[in-house]
Short mmCIF file of C-alpha atoms in Angstrom, two decimals:
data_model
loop_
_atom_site.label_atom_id
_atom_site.label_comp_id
_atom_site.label_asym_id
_atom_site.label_seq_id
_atom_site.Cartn_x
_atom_site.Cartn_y
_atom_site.Cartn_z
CA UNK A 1 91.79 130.56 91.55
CA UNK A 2 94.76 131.23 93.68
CA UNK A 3 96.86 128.79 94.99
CA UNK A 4 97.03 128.67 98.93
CA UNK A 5 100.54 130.91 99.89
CA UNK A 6 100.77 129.12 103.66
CA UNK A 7 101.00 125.72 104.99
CA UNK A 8 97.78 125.80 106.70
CA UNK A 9 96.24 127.11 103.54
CA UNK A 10 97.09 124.14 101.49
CA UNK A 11 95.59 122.11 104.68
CA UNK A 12 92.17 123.74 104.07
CA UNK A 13 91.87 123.79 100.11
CA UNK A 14 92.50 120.25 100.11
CA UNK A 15 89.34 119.71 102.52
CA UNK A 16 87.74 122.45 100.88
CA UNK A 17 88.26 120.53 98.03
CA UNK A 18 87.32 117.44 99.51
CA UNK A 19 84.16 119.01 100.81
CA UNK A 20 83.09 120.21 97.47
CA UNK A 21 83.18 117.06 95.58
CA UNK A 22 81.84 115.13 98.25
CA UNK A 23 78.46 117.40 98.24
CA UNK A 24 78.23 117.02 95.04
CA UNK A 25 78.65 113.21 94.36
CA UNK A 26 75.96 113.23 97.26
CA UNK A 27 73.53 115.46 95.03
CA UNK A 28 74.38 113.49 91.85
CA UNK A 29 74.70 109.91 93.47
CA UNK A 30 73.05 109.46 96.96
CA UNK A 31 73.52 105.80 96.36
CA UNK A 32 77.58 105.99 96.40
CA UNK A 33 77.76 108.06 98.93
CA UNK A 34 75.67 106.62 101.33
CA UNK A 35 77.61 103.11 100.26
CA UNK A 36 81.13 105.03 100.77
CA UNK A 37 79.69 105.62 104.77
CA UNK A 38 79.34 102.17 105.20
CA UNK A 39 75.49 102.51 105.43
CA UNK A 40 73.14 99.86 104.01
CA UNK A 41 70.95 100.07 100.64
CA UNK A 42 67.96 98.60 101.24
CA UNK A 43 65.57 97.93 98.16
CA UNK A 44 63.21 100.14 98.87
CA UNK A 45 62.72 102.58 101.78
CA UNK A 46 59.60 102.91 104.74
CA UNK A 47 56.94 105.26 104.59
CA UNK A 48 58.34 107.90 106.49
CA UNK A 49 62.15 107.31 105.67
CA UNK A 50 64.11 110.76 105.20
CA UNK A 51 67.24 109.39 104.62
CA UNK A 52 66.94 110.79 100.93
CA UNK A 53 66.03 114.26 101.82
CA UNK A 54 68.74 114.18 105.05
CA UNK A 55 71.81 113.12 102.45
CA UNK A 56 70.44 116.12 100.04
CA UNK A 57 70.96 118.72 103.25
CA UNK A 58 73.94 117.17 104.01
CA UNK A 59 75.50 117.28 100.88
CA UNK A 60 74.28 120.69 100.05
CA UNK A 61 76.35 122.06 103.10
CA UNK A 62 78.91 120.02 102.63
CA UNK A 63 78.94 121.92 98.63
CA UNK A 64 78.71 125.04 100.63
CA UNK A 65 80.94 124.13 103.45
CA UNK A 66 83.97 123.30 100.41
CA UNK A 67 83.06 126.09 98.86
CA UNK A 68 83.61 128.57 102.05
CA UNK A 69 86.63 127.05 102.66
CA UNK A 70 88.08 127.66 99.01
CA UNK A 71 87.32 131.24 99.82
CA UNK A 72 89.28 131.00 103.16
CA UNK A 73 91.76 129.93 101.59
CA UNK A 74 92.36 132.44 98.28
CA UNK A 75 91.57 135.30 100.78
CA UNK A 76 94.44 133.62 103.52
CA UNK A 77 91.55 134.44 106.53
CA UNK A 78 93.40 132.82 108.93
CA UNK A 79 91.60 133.58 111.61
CA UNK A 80 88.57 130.91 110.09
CA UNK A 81 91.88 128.41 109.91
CA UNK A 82 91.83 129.01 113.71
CA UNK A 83 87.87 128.57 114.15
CA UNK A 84 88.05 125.15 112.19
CA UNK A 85 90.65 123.69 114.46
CA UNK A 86 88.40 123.79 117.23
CA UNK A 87 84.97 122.98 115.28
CA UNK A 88 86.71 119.85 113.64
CA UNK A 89 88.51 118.32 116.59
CA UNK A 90 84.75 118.36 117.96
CA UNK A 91 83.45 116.70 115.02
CA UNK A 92 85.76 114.28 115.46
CA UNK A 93 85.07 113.50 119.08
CA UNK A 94 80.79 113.20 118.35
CA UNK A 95 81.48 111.02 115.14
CA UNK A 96 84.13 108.70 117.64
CA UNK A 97 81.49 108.40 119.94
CA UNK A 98 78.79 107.52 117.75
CA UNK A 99 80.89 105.26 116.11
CA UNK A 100 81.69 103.53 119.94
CA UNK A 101 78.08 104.33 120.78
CA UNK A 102 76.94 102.13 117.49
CA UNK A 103 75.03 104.91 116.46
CA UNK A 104 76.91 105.08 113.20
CA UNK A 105 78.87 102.09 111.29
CA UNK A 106 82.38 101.40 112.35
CA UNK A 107 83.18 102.68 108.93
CA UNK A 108 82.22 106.03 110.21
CA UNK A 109 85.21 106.01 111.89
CA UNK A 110 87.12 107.11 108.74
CA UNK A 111 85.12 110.47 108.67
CA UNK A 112 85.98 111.12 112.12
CA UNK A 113 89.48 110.49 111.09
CA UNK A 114 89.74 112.52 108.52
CA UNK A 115 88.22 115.40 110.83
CA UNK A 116 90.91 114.57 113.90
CA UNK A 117 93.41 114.39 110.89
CA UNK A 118 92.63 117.46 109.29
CA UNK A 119 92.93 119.92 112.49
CA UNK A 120 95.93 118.62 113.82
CA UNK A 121 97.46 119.30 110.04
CA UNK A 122 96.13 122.74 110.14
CA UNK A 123 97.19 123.41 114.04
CA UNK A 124 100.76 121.97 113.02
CA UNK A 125 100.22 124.43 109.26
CA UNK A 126 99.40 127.50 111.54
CA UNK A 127 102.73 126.69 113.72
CA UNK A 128 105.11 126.45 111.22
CA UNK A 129 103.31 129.18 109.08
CA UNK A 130 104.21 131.48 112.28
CA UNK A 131 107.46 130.18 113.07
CA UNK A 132 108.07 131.46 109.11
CA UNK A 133 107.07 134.72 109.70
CA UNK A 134 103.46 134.44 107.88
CA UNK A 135 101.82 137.42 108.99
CA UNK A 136 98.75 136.56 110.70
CA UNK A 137 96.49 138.47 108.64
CA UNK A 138 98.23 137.33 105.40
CA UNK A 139 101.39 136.19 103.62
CA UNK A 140 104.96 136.91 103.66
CA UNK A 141 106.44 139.91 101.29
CA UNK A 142 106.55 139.14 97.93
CA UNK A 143 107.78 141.26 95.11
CA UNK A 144 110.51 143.74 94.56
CA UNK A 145 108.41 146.59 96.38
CA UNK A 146 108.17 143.76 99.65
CA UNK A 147 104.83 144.67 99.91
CA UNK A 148 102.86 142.19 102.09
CA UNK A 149 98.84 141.05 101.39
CA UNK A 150 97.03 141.29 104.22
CA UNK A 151 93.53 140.10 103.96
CA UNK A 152 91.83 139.22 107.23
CA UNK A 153 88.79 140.86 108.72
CA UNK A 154 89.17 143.60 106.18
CA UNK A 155 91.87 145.27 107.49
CA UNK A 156 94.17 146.98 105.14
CA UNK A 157 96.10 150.34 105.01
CA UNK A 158 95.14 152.98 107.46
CA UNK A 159 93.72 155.35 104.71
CA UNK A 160 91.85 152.80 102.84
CA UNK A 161 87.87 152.89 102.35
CA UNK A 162 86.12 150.43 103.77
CA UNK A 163 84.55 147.89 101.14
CA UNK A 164 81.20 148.84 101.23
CA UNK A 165 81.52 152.27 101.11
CA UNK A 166 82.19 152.13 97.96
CA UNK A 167 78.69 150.62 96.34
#
């Protein structure tokens, strides 16, 4: 895999990252992850308790989520860096209030956190990224030749064939 080539990248492989492994420690050990939240264990669960098949979901897009944002980052799509700037700054503002709301445990603050945390790193990686010249699209020349790798929405030179043309 590529290593991210902007600020903001690095911002979103390390919650890609984080994403990834924590879908899978919640597919491979519910029990510590639920523990990690700050919810209780209880010995044995109700009739009718879907906390089990709710964490599987959960951690499955989580997996997925980690795993979309490792591809954000090797293809530099920064327009997704953009989109989950906005999307996490209102994560963090439903898991605050649930959290105030005592819907969740006060140790569900520290998701909520890491959420707030996370897209005001990015915003401030997009910022300086532009104030560097990072081409929004892609990454600064590199190489003798200066080319520059553009990869956002597919756009590439003029005379270029689009992807799926050629299957």
């Amino acid at each position: 895999m590529k290593l991210p080539r902007s600020i903001a990248g690095w911002t979103i492989a390390v919650f890609g990252v984080l994403a990834l492994a924590m879908g899978a420690v919640g597919l491979l050990w519910p029990e510590a992850q639920l523990r990690m939240l700050g919810f209780e264990m209880p010995e044995t669960r109700a009739v009718g308790d879907h906390t089990g098949t709710f964490l599987l979901a959960s951690s499955m897009a989580a997996f997925n989520m980690g795993v979309y944002y490792l591809l954000a980052t090797v293809t530099e799509w920064r327009v997704f860096y953009r989109f989950t700037v906005v999307f996490r700054l209102v994560t963090f503002t439903v898991f605050t209030i649930a959290v105030l709301a005592d819907i969740a445990p006060d140790r569900f603050f520290g998701v909520a956190a890491w959420e707030g945390l996370g897209a005001v790193a990015t915003a401030v990686g997009l910022r300086l990224d532009a104030r560097r010249g990072v081409p929004a699209g892609g990454v600064t020349s590199s190489g003798a030749a200066g080319t520059a790798a553009v990869a956002e929405e597919g756009t590439g030179p003029a005379d270029a064939a689009p992807a799926d043309a050629a299957r």
